[in-house]
Short mmCIF file of N, CA and C and ligand atoms in Angstrom, two decimals:
data_model
loop_
_atom_site.label_atom_id
_atom_site.label_comp_id
_atom_site.label_asym_id
_atom_site.label_seq_id
_atom_site.Cartn_x
_atom_site.Cartn_y
_atom_site.Cartn_z
N MET A 1 -83.56 143.93 62.59
CA MET A 1 -82.78 145.15 62.29
C MET A 1 -82.71 145.35 60.78
N LYS A 2 -82.96 146.57 60.35
CA LYS A 2 -82.87 146.84 58.92
C LYS A 2 -81.40 146.87 58.53
N PRO A 3 -81.11 146.47 57.30
CA PRO A 3 -79.70 146.45 56.90
C PRO A 3 -79.04 147.82 57.02
N SER A 4 -79.82 148.89 56.91
CA SER A 4 -79.20 150.21 56.89
C SER A 4 -78.84 150.73 58.29
N SER A 5 -79.39 150.12 59.35
CA SER A 5 -79.19 150.72 60.67
C SER A 5 -77.72 150.65 61.12
N GLY A 6 -77.00 149.62 60.67
CA GLY A 6 -75.57 149.53 61.02
C GLY A 6 -74.83 150.75 60.52
N ALA A 7 -75.13 151.12 59.28
CA ALA A 7 -74.47 152.28 58.69
C ALA A 7 -74.82 153.54 59.48
N GLY A 8 -76.06 153.60 59.95
CA GLY A 8 -76.50 154.76 60.74
C GLY A 8 -75.68 154.89 62.00
N VAL A 9 -75.45 153.76 62.67
CA VAL A 9 -74.66 153.78 63.91
C VAL A 9 -73.24 154.26 63.61
N VAL A 10 -72.68 153.74 62.52
CA VAL A 10 -71.32 154.14 62.15
C VAL A 10 -71.28 155.64 61.88
N LEU A 11 -72.31 156.13 61.18
CA LEU A 11 -72.36 157.54 60.84
C LEU A 11 -72.40 158.40 62.11
N ILE A 12 -73.26 157.99 63.05
CA ILE A 12 -73.37 158.75 64.31
C ILE A 12 -72.03 158.74 65.02
N PHE A 13 -71.40 157.57 65.03
CA PHE A 13 -70.10 157.47 65.69
C PHE A 13 -69.09 158.42 65.04
N LEU A 14 -69.09 158.44 63.70
CA LEU A 14 -68.15 159.31 62.99
C LEU A 14 -68.43 160.78 63.30
N LEU A 15 -69.73 161.15 63.34
CA LEU A 15 -70.09 162.53 63.63
C LEU A 15 -69.61 162.93 65.03
N LEU A 16 -69.81 162.03 65.99
CA LEU A 16 -69.38 162.31 67.36
C LEU A 16 -67.86 162.45 67.40
N ALA A 17 -67.18 161.52 66.75
CA ALA A 17 -65.73 161.54 66.75
C ALA A 17 -65.24 162.84 66.10
N PHE A 18 -65.91 163.25 65.04
CA PHE A 18 -65.53 164.46 64.33
C PHE A 18 -65.70 165.68 65.23
N ASN A 19 -66.83 165.69 65.94
CA ASN A 19 -67.13 166.81 66.84
C ASN A 19 -66.04 166.95 67.91
N VAL A 20 -65.67 165.83 68.51
CA VAL A 20 -64.63 165.85 69.53
C VAL A 20 -63.32 166.32 68.90
N GLN A 21 -63.07 165.81 67.70
CA GLN A 21 -61.87 166.19 66.97
C GLN A 21 -61.81 167.70 66.77
N VAL A 22 -62.94 168.28 66.33
CA VAL A 22 -63.00 169.72 66.08
C VAL A 22 -62.66 170.49 67.34
N LEU A 23 -63.24 170.07 68.47
CA LEU A 23 -62.99 170.78 69.72
C LEU A 23 -61.54 170.60 70.15
N ALA A 24 -61.00 169.43 69.87
CA ALA A 24 -59.63 169.15 70.29
C ALA A 24 -58.62 169.91 69.44
N GLU A 25 -59.06 170.39 68.27
CA GLU A 25 -58.13 171.06 67.37
C GLU A 25 -57.67 172.42 67.86
N VAL A 26 -58.38 173.00 68.84
CA VAL A 26 -57.98 174.29 69.37
C VAL A 26 -56.96 174.04 70.49
N SER A 27 -55.72 174.44 70.25
CA SER A 27 -54.65 174.16 71.20
C SER A 27 -54.85 174.96 72.49
N PRO A 28 -54.26 174.50 73.59
CA PRO A 28 -54.41 175.21 74.87
C PRO A 28 -53.97 176.67 74.77
N ASP A 29 -52.91 176.95 74.02
CA ASP A 29 -52.45 178.33 73.85
C ASP A 29 -53.51 179.18 73.20
N ARG A 30 -54.08 178.60 72.16
CA ARG A 30 -55.10 179.30 71.38
C ARG A 30 -56.36 179.49 72.24
N GLN A 31 -56.66 178.50 73.08
CA GLN A 31 -57.83 178.61 73.96
C GLN A 31 -57.66 179.78 74.91
N ALA A 32 -56.45 179.96 75.42
CA ALA A 32 -56.19 181.08 76.33
C ALA A 32 -56.36 182.40 75.57
N ALA A 33 -55.87 182.42 74.32
CA ALA A 33 -55.99 183.63 73.50
C ALA A 33 -57.46 183.95 73.23
N LEU A 34 -58.26 182.90 73.00
CA LEU A 34 -59.68 183.10 72.70
C LEU A 34 -60.43 183.63 73.92
N ARG A 35 -60.06 183.12 75.09
CA ARG A 35 -60.70 183.61 76.32
C ARG A 35 -60.36 185.08 76.53
N HIS A 36 -59.13 185.44 76.19
CA HIS A 36 -58.69 186.83 76.30
C HIS A 36 -59.48 187.71 75.33
N LEU A 37 -59.58 187.23 74.10
CA LEU A 37 -60.32 187.94 73.05
C LEU A 37 -61.78 188.17 73.47
N LEU A 38 -62.37 187.15 74.06
CA LEU A 38 -63.77 187.22 74.48
C LEU A 38 -63.96 188.36 75.48
N LYS A 39 -63.02 188.47 76.42
CA LYS A 39 -63.13 189.53 77.44
C LYS A 39 -62.82 190.90 76.84
N GLN A 40 -61.71 190.97 76.09
CA GLN A 40 -61.23 192.27 75.62
C GLN A 40 -62.00 192.78 74.41
N ASP A 41 -62.10 191.97 73.36
CA ASP A 41 -62.72 192.43 72.12
C ASP A 41 -64.24 192.31 72.16
N CYS A 42 -64.71 191.10 72.35
CA CYS A 42 -66.16 190.90 72.39
C CYS A 42 -66.70 191.70 73.57
N GLY A 43 -65.93 191.70 74.67
CA GLY A 43 -66.37 192.39 75.89
C GLY A 43 -66.52 193.89 75.70
N SER A 44 -65.77 194.46 74.74
CA SER A 44 -65.88 195.90 74.54
C SER A 44 -67.29 196.27 74.09
N CYS A 45 -67.98 195.38 73.46
CA CYS A 45 -69.37 195.65 73.03
C CYS A 45 -70.40 194.88 73.86
N HIS A 46 -70.02 193.66 74.24
CA HIS A 46 -71.00 192.81 74.94
C HIS A 46 -70.86 192.90 76.46
N GLY A 47 -69.90 193.74 76.91
CA GLY A 47 -69.67 193.90 78.34
C GLY A 47 -68.57 192.96 78.80
N MET A 48 -67.71 193.44 79.70
CA MET A 48 -66.57 192.65 80.20
C MET A 48 -67.02 191.29 80.73
N THR A 49 -68.19 191.25 81.35
CA THR A 49 -68.69 189.97 81.87
C THR A 49 -69.77 189.42 80.94
N LEU A 50 -69.84 190.00 79.74
CA LEU A 50 -70.76 189.56 78.68
C LEU A 50 -72.23 189.67 79.08
N LYS A 51 -72.50 190.61 79.99
CA LYS A 51 -73.90 190.79 80.42
C LYS A 51 -74.62 191.81 79.55
N GLY A 52 -73.94 192.26 78.49
CA GLY A 52 -74.59 193.17 77.55
C GLY A 52 -74.03 194.57 77.64
N GLY A 53 -74.12 195.29 76.54
CA GLY A 53 -73.64 196.66 76.42
C GLY A 53 -74.23 197.17 75.14
N LEU A 54 -73.35 197.54 74.21
CA LEU A 54 -73.82 197.88 72.87
C LEU A 54 -74.45 196.63 72.22
N GLY A 55 -73.81 195.49 72.43
CA GLY A 55 -74.35 194.22 71.93
C GLY A 55 -75.13 193.52 73.04
N PRO A 56 -75.97 192.54 72.68
CA PRO A 56 -76.77 191.83 73.68
C PRO A 56 -75.92 190.97 74.61
N ALA A 57 -76.48 190.60 75.74
CA ALA A 57 -75.79 189.73 76.69
C ALA A 57 -75.50 188.38 76.03
N LEU A 58 -74.33 187.82 76.35
CA LEU A 58 -73.97 186.51 75.80
C LEU A 58 -73.84 185.50 76.94
N THR A 59 -74.57 185.73 78.01
CA THR A 59 -74.52 184.81 79.13
C THR A 59 -75.31 183.55 78.77
N LYS A 60 -75.01 182.49 79.49
CA LYS A 60 -75.63 181.18 79.23
C LYS A 60 -77.15 181.29 79.15
N ASN A 61 -77.74 181.96 80.13
CA ASN A 61 -79.20 182.08 80.17
C ASN A 61 -79.77 182.78 78.95
N GLU A 62 -79.03 183.74 78.44
CA GLU A 62 -79.52 184.51 77.30
C GLU A 62 -79.40 183.74 75.99
N ILE A 63 -78.32 182.97 75.85
CA ILE A 63 -78.09 182.35 74.54
C ILE A 63 -78.49 180.88 74.45
N MET A 64 -78.78 180.26 75.59
CA MET A 64 -79.01 178.80 75.56
C MET A 64 -80.22 178.40 74.70
N HIS A 65 -81.12 179.35 74.43
CA HIS A 65 -82.29 179.01 73.62
C HIS A 65 -82.07 179.33 72.15
N LYS A 66 -80.91 179.87 71.83
CA LYS A 66 -80.65 180.23 70.43
C LYS A 66 -79.86 179.12 69.75
N PRO A 67 -80.18 178.84 68.48
CA PRO A 67 -79.46 177.77 67.79
C PRO A 67 -77.97 178.08 67.66
N LYS A 68 -77.15 177.06 67.89
CA LYS A 68 -75.70 177.24 67.81
C LYS A 68 -75.28 177.77 66.44
N GLN A 69 -75.97 177.25 65.41
CA GLN A 69 -75.62 177.65 64.04
C GLN A 69 -75.79 179.16 63.85
N LEU A 70 -76.82 179.72 64.46
CA LEU A 70 -77.07 181.16 64.35
C LEU A 70 -75.94 181.95 65.01
N LEU A 71 -75.52 181.48 66.18
CA LEU A 71 -74.44 182.16 66.90
C LEU A 71 -73.15 182.04 66.09
N LEU A 72 -72.94 180.85 65.55
CA LEU A 72 -71.72 180.59 64.77
C LEU A 72 -71.64 181.53 63.56
N THR A 73 -72.72 181.62 62.80
CA THR A 73 -72.67 182.47 61.59
C THR A 73 -72.62 183.95 61.97
N THR A 74 -73.25 184.30 63.09
CA THR A 74 -73.18 185.70 63.53
C THR A 74 -71.73 186.09 63.83
N ILE A 75 -71.01 185.20 64.52
CA ILE A 75 -69.63 185.52 64.89
C ILE A 75 -68.74 185.48 63.64
N LEU A 76 -68.94 184.51 62.79
CA LEU A 76 -68.09 184.39 61.59
C LEU A 76 -68.34 185.53 60.60
N ASP A 77 -69.61 185.83 60.36
CA ASP A 77 -69.94 186.77 59.28
C ASP A 77 -70.47 188.11 59.78
N GLY A 78 -70.65 188.27 61.06
CA GLY A 78 -71.17 189.52 61.60
C GLY A 78 -72.64 189.68 61.23
N ARG A 79 -73.22 190.82 61.62
CA ARG A 79 -74.61 191.11 61.22
C ARG A 79 -74.61 192.42 60.47
N ARG A 80 -74.87 192.31 59.22
CA ARG A 80 -74.91 193.48 58.36
C ARG A 80 -75.91 194.51 58.90
N GLY A 81 -75.50 195.78 58.87
CA GLY A 81 -76.41 196.83 59.33
C GLY A 81 -76.41 197.01 60.85
N THR A 82 -75.58 196.20 61.54
CA THR A 82 -75.43 196.37 63.00
C THR A 82 -73.92 196.48 63.27
N PRO A 83 -73.54 196.91 64.48
CA PRO A 83 -72.10 197.02 64.77
C PRO A 83 -71.40 195.66 64.89
N MET A 84 -72.14 194.55 64.90
CA MET A 84 -71.50 193.23 65.08
C MET A 84 -70.60 192.91 63.89
N PRO A 85 -69.26 192.91 64.11
CA PRO A 85 -68.33 192.70 62.99
C PRO A 85 -68.10 191.23 62.68
N PRO A 86 -67.69 190.91 61.45
CA PRO A 86 -67.35 189.52 61.12
C PRO A 86 -65.96 189.18 61.65
N PHE A 87 -65.80 187.96 62.15
CA PHE A 87 -64.48 187.53 62.65
C PHE A 87 -63.84 186.49 61.74
N ARG A 88 -64.48 186.23 60.60
CA ARG A 88 -63.91 185.31 59.63
C ARG A 88 -62.57 185.88 59.17
N GLY A 89 -61.55 185.04 59.12
CA GLY A 89 -60.23 185.56 58.75
C GLY A 89 -59.38 185.73 60.00
N LEU A 90 -60.01 186.20 61.08
CA LEU A 90 -59.29 186.33 62.35
C LEU A 90 -59.38 185.03 63.13
N LEU A 91 -60.56 184.40 63.03
CA LEU A 91 -60.81 183.16 63.76
C LEU A 91 -61.22 182.08 62.76
N THR A 92 -60.79 180.85 63.04
CA THR A 92 -61.22 179.74 62.17
C THR A 92 -62.60 179.27 62.64
N GLU A 93 -63.23 178.46 61.80
CA GLU A 93 -64.54 177.94 62.16
C GLU A 93 -64.45 177.08 63.43
N GLU A 94 -63.34 176.34 63.55
CA GLU A 94 -63.14 175.49 64.73
C GLU A 94 -63.07 176.36 65.98
N GLU A 95 -62.37 177.49 65.85
CA GLU A 95 -62.22 178.37 67.01
C GLU A 95 -63.55 179.01 67.41
N VAL A 96 -64.33 179.39 66.39
CA VAL A 96 -65.65 179.99 66.69
C VAL A 96 -66.56 178.93 67.32
N ASN A 97 -66.47 177.70 66.81
CA ASN A 97 -67.21 176.59 67.40
C ASN A 97 -66.86 176.45 68.88
N TRP A 98 -65.59 176.51 69.15
CA TRP A 98 -65.09 176.38 70.52
C TRP A 98 -65.66 177.50 71.39
N LEU A 99 -65.65 178.73 70.85
CA LEU A 99 -66.18 179.88 71.58
C LEU A 99 -67.67 179.70 71.89
N VAL A 100 -68.42 179.22 70.87
CA VAL A 100 -69.86 179.03 71.05
C VAL A 100 -70.10 177.99 72.15
N GLU A 101 -69.30 176.90 72.15
CA GLU A 101 -69.43 175.88 73.20
C GLU A 101 -69.17 176.50 74.57
N LEU A 102 -68.17 177.35 74.63
CA LEU A 102 -67.79 178.01 75.88
C LEU A 102 -68.96 178.85 76.40
N LEU A 103 -69.59 179.60 75.48
CA LEU A 103 -70.72 180.46 75.85
C LEU A 103 -71.90 179.59 76.29
N TYR A 104 -72.12 178.49 75.58
CA TYR A 104 -73.23 177.59 75.92
C TYR A 104 -73.05 177.00 77.31
N GLN A 105 -71.79 176.72 77.65
CA GLN A 105 -71.53 176.12 78.96
C GLN A 105 -71.45 177.19 80.04
N GLY A 106 -71.47 178.47 79.60
CA GLY A 106 -71.36 179.57 80.56
C GLY A 106 -70.02 179.59 81.26
N ASP A 107 -69.01 179.00 80.60
CA ASP A 107 -67.69 178.82 81.19
C ASP A 107 -66.80 180.02 80.86
N ILE A 108 -67.24 181.23 81.29
CA ILE A 108 -66.47 182.42 80.88
C ILE A 108 -65.94 183.19 82.08
C1 HEC B 201 -68.25 196.56 67.73
C2 HEC B 201 -69.12 195.89 68.69
C3 HEC B 201 -69.14 194.38 68.76
C4 HEC B 201 -68.06 193.53 68.89
C5 HEC B 201 -66.57 193.87 68.94
C6 HEC B 201 -68.61 192.20 68.98
N1 HEC B 201 -69.98 192.24 68.90
FE1 HEC B 201 -71.25 190.64 68.89
N2 HEC B 201 -72.82 191.85 68.56
C7 HEC B 201 -72.77 193.25 68.54
C8 HEC B 201 -74.12 193.77 68.32
C9 HEC B 201 -74.52 195.22 68.25
C10 HEC B 201 -74.96 192.63 68.19
C11 HEC B 201 -76.47 192.62 67.93
C12 HEC B 201 -76.70 192.58 66.45
C13 HEC B 201 -78.19 192.66 66.13
O1 HEC B 201 -78.78 193.71 66.37
O2 HEC B 201 -78.72 191.64 65.67
C14 HEC B 201 -74.11 191.45 68.34
C15 HEC B 201 -74.57 190.15 68.28
C16 HEC B 201 -73.82 189.06 68.62
C17 HEC B 201 -74.33 187.71 68.72
C18 HEC B 201 -75.76 187.27 68.49
C19 HEC B 201 -76.47 187.33 69.82
C20 HEC B 201 -77.92 187.05 69.75
O3 HEC B 201 -78.54 187.14 70.83
O4 HEC B 201 -78.46 186.74 68.69
C21 HEC B 201 -73.29 186.92 69.11
C22 HEC B 201 -73.33 185.41 69.38
C23 HEC B 201 -72.13 187.76 69.23
N3 HEC B 201 -72.50 189.05 68.92
C24 HEC B 201 -70.89 187.31 69.62
C25 HEC B 201 -69.75 188.09 69.59
C26 HEC B 201 -68.44 187.56 69.86
C27 HEC B 201 -68.12 186.13 70.28
C28 HEC B 201 -67.58 188.60 69.70
C29 HEC B 201 -66.08 188.56 69.78
C30 HEC B 201 -65.39 187.53 69.00
C31 HEC B 201 -68.37 189.78 69.36
N4 HEC B 201 -69.68 189.42 69.31
C32 HEC B 201 -67.85 191.05 69.14
C33 HEC B 201 -71.65 194.03 68.70
C34 HEC B 201 -70.34 193.55 68.78
#
């Protein structure tokens, strides 16, 4: 074993722990609010069931091949020159992360 591999394992462990921590940071109340927002606000453009409208479908099948980072920055910063608005300021990065996970799992 190379001397550095121990540190690698620790790093992976920390990253995993951090990831879980980030997801856990969204309180149950806030999670309910985010689900509501997804239907009401995002749904006004992406469709109530997120199958598409003015904006593209956000169903699991449609987004599972897109990088999470792209979805994250799209939601946080919007897409200039398109109707997709930025949600930075309204939602924290942790909350947007949580939303992206929800979309990835198709749990909507
Ligand atoms: C005013 C209309 C509108 C609202 C509200 C809106 N979107 Fe969008 N959204 C769009 C449009 C239009 C696009 C496509 C932009 C483009 O042409 O690249 C888009 C793109 C996206 C994408 C990228 C999809 C892809 O296939 O690349 C994601 C993810 C997304 N929206 C999520 C959300 C979420 C989550 C919300 C609510 C928090 C939301 N949107 C609210 C109109 C909207």
